[in-house]
Tab-separated table of C-alpha atoms in Angstrom:
chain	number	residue	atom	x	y	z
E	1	UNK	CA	0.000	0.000	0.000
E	2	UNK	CA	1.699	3.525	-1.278
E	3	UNK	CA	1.994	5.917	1.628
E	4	UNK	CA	4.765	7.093	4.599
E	5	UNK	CA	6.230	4.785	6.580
E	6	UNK	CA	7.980	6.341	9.790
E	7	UNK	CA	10.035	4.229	11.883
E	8	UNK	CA	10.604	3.688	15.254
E	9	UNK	CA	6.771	3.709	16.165
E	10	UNK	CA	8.048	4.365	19.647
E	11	UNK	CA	11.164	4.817	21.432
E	12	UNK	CA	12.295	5.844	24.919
E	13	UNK	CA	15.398	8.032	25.284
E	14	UNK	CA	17.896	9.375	27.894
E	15	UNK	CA	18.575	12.874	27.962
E	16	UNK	CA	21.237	13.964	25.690
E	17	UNK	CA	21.372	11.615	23.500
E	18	UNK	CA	21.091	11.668	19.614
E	19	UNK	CA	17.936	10.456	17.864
E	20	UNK	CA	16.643	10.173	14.017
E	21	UNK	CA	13.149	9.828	13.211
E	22	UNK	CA	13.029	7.885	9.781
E	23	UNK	CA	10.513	8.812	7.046
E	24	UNK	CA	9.885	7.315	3.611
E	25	UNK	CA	7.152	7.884	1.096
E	26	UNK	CA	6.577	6.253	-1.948
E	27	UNK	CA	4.167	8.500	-3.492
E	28	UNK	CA	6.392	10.652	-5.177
E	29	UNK	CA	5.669	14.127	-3.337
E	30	UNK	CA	7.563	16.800	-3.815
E	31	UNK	CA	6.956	18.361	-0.553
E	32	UNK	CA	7.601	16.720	2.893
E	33	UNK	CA	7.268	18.156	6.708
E	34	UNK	CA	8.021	17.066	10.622
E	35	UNK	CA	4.923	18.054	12.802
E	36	UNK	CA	4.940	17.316	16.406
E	37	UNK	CA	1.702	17.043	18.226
E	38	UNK	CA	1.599	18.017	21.803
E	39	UNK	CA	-1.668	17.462	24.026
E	40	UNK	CA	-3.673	20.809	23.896
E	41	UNK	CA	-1.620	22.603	21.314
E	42	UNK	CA	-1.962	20.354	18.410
E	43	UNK	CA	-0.049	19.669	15.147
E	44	UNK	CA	3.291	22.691	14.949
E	45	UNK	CA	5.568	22.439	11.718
E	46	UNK	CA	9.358	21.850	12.780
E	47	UNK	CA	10.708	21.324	9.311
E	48	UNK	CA	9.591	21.188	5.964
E	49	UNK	CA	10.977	20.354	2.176
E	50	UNK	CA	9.541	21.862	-0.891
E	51	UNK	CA	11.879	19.727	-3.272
E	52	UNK	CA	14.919	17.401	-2.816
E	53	UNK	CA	17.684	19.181	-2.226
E	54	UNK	CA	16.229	22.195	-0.107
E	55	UNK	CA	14.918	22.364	3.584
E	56	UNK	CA	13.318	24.944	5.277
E	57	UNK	CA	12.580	25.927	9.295
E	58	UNK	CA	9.096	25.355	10.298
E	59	UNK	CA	7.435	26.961	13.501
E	60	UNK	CA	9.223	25.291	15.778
E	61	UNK	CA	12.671	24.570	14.212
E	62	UNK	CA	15.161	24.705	17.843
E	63	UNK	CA	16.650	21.061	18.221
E	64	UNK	CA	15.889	19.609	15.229
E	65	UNK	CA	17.447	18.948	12.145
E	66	UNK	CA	16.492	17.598	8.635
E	67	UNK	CA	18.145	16.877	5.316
E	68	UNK	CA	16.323	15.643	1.736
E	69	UNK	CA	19.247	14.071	-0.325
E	70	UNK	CA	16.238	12.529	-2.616
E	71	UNK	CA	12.786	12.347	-2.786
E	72	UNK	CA	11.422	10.125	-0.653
E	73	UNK	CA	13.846	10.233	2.344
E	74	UNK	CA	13.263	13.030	4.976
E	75	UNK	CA	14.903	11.910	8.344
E	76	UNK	CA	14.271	14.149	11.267
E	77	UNK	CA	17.555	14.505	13.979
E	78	UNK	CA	17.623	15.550	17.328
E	79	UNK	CA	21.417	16.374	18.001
E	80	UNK	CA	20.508	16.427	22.009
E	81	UNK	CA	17.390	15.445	23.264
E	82	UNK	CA	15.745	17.097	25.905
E	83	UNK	CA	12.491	16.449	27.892
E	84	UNK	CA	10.370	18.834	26.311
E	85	UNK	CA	10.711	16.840	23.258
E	86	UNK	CA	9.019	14.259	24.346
E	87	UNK	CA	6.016	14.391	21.889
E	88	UNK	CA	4.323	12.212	18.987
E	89	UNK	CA	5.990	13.165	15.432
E	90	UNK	CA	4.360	13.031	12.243
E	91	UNK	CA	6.065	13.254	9.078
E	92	UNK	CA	3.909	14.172	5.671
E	93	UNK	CA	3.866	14.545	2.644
E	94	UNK	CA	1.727	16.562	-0.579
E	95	UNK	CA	2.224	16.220	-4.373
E	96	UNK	CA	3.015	19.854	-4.299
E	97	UNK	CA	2.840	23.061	-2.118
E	98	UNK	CA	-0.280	23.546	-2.603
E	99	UNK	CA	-2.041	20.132	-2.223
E	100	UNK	CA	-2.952	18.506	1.117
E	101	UNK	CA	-1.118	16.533	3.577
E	102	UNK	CA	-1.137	12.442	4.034
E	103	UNK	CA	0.074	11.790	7.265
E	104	UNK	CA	2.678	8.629	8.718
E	105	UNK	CA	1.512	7.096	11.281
E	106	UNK	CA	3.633	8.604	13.600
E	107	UNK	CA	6.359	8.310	16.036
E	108	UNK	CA	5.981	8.360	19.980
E	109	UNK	CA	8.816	9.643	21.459
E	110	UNK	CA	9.827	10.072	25.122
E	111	UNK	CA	12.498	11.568	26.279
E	112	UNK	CA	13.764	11.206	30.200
B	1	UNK	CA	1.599	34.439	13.071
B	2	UNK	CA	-1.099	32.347	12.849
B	3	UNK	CA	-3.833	32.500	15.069
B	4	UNK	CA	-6.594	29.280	15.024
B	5	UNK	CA	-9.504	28.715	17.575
B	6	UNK	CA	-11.875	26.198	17.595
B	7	UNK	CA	-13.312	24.229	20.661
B	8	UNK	CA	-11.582	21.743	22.472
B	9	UNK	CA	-14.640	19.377	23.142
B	10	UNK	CA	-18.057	18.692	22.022
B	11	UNK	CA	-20.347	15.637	22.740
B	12	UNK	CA	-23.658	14.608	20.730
B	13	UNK	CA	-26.086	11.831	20.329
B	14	UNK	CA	-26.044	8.996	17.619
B	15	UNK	CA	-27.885	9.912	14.510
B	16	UNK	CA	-27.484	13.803	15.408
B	17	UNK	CA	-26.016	16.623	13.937
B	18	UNK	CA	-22.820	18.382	15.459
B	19	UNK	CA	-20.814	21.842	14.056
B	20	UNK	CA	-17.879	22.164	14.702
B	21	UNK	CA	-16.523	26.219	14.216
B	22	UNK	CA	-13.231	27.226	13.761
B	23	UNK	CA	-11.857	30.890	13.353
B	24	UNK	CA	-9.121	31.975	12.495
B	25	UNK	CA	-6.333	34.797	11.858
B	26	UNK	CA	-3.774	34.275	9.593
B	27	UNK	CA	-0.821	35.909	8.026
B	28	UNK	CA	-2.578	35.441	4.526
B	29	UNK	CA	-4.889	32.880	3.125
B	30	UNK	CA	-4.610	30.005	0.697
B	31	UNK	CA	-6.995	27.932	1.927
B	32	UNK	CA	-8.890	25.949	4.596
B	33	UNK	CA	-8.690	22.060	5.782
B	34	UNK	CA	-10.492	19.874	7.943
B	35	UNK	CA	-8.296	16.537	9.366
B	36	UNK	CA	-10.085	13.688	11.199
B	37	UNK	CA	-8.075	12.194	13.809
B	38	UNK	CA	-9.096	9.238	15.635
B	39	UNK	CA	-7.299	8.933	18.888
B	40	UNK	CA	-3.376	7.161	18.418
B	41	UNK	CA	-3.929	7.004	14.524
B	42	UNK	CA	-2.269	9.621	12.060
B	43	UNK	CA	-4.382	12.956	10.495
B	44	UNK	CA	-6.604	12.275	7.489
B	45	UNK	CA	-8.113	14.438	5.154
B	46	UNK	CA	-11.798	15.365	5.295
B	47	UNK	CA	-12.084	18.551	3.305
B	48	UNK	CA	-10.628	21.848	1.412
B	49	UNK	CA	-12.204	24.841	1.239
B	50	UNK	CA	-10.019	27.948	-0.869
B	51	UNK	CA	-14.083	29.611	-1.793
B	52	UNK	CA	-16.402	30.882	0.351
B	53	UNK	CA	-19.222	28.769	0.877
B	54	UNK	CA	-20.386	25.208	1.324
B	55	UNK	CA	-18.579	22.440	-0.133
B	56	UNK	CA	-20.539	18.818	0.664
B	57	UNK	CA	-19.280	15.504	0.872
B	58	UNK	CA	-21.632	12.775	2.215
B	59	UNK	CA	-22.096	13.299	6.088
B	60	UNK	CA	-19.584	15.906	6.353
B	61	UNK	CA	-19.738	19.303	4.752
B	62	UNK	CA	-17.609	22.393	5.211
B	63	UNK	CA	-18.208	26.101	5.336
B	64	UNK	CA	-16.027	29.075	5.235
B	65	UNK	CA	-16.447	32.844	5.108
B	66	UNK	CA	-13.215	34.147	4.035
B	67	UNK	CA	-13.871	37.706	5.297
B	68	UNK	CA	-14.987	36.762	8.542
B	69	UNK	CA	-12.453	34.128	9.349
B	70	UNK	CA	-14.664	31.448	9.949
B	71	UNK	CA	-14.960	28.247	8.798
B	72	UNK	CA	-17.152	25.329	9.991
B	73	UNK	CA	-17.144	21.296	9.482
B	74	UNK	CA	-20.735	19.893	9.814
B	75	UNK	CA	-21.079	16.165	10.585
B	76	UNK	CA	-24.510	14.500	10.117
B	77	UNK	CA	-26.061	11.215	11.003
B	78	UNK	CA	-23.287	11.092	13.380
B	79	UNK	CA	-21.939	7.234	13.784
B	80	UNK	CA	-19.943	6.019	16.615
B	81	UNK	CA	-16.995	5.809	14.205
B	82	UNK	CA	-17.302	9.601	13.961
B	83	UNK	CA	-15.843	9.609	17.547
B	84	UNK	CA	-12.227	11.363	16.719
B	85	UNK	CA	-10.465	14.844	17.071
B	86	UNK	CA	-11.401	16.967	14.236
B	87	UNK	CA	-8.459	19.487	13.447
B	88	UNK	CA	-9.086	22.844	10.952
B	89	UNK	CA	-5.818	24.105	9.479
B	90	UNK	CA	-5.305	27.295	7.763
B	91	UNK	CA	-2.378	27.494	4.787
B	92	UNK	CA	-0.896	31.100	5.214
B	93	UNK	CA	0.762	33.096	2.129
B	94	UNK	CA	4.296	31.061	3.213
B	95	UNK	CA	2.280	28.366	1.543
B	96	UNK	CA	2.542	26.285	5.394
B	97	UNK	CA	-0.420	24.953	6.937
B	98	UNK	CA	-0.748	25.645	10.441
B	99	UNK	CA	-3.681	23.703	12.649
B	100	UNK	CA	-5.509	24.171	15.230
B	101	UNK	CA	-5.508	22.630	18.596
B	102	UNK	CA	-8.013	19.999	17.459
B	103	UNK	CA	-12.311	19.435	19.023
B	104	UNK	CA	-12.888	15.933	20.346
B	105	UNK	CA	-15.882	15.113	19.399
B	106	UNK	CA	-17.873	12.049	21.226
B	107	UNK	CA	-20.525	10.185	20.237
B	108	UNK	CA	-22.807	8.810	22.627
B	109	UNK	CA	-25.274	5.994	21.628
């Protein structure tokens, strides 16, 4: 079944330590993005990709960092976790800038 | 910035209708979503609106009034499976769509 496929589902982490979120799509998109979904404050954009080859800073970039060496690769890195990332992240995809988002199914992360 | 309100909880009957508002204030406007999400699954798409007025789709239509910053996603003949959060997200003039906090919506039988 086309689609994203994130990986780990879930994944507890000390403090400190280095963490990337996989994401693949098969679909083709041009544009990809990193959401993380907090309780009460929903879905904020950390990264996003309009095209292989170029990445831009979302709303809430701090922490994070992506790369797109190709089109259906956008890994998400945390250089040094902290406890306030500890959050569920979604990476997406649309066919273009304009189009809507389909949605991984998300990765749970906890951070202690 | 983006600014998106819409209510964090709503509960109605089986069969019934429920209307969910959202409003919003945005750097720019390029159009309107609605997301169902039901609880530990991933976003999906319910509906676009970029024109004012009603756009229908089955059970679920949408609404928006561009120059009052409203929008609205109408479920009807609710179903227990319509249980979910139900998240409106605005795309700005950076081309970015921002959400909003999400309305939980529960169905009772």
């Amino acid at each position: 079944i086309a689609g994203i496929t994130q990986a780990p589902t879930s994944q507890i982490l000390a403090a400190g330590r280095r963490m990337t979120l996989r994401c693949t799509q098969d679909m083709r998109h041009n544009a990809m993005y990193w959401y993380r979904q907090d309780l009460g404050l929903g879905l904020r954009l950390i990264h996003y990709s309009n095209t292989a080859g170029t990445t831009g800073k979302g709303e809430v970039p701090d922490g994070y960092s992506v790369s797109r060496a190709n089109t259906d690769d956008f890994p998400l890195t945390l250089a040094s976790a902290v406890p306030s990332q500890t959050s569920v992240y979604f990476c997406a995809s649309s066919e273009r800038e304009t189009g809507e988002l389909f949605f991984g199914e998300g990765s749970r992360l906890t951070v202690l | 910035g983006q600014n998106i309100d819409q209510p964090t909880e709503m509960t109605a009957t089986e069969g019934a209708i429920v209307q969910i508002n959202c409003t919003y204030q945005t750097s720019g406007f390029n159009g309107l979503f609605w997301y169902q999400q039901h609880a530990g699954e991933a976003p999906t798409f319910l509906s676009y609106n970029v024109l004012d007025g009603l756009e229908e789709k089955g059970r679920f239509s949408s609404f928006l009034s561009r120059s009052k910053g409203y929008s609205y996603l109408l479920l009807k003949e609710l179903q227990m499976k319509d249980s979910a959060s139900y998240l409106c997200a605005v795309r700005g003039d950076d081309y970015k769509l921002s959400f909003g906090a999400g309305t939980t919506v529960t169905v009772r039988a």
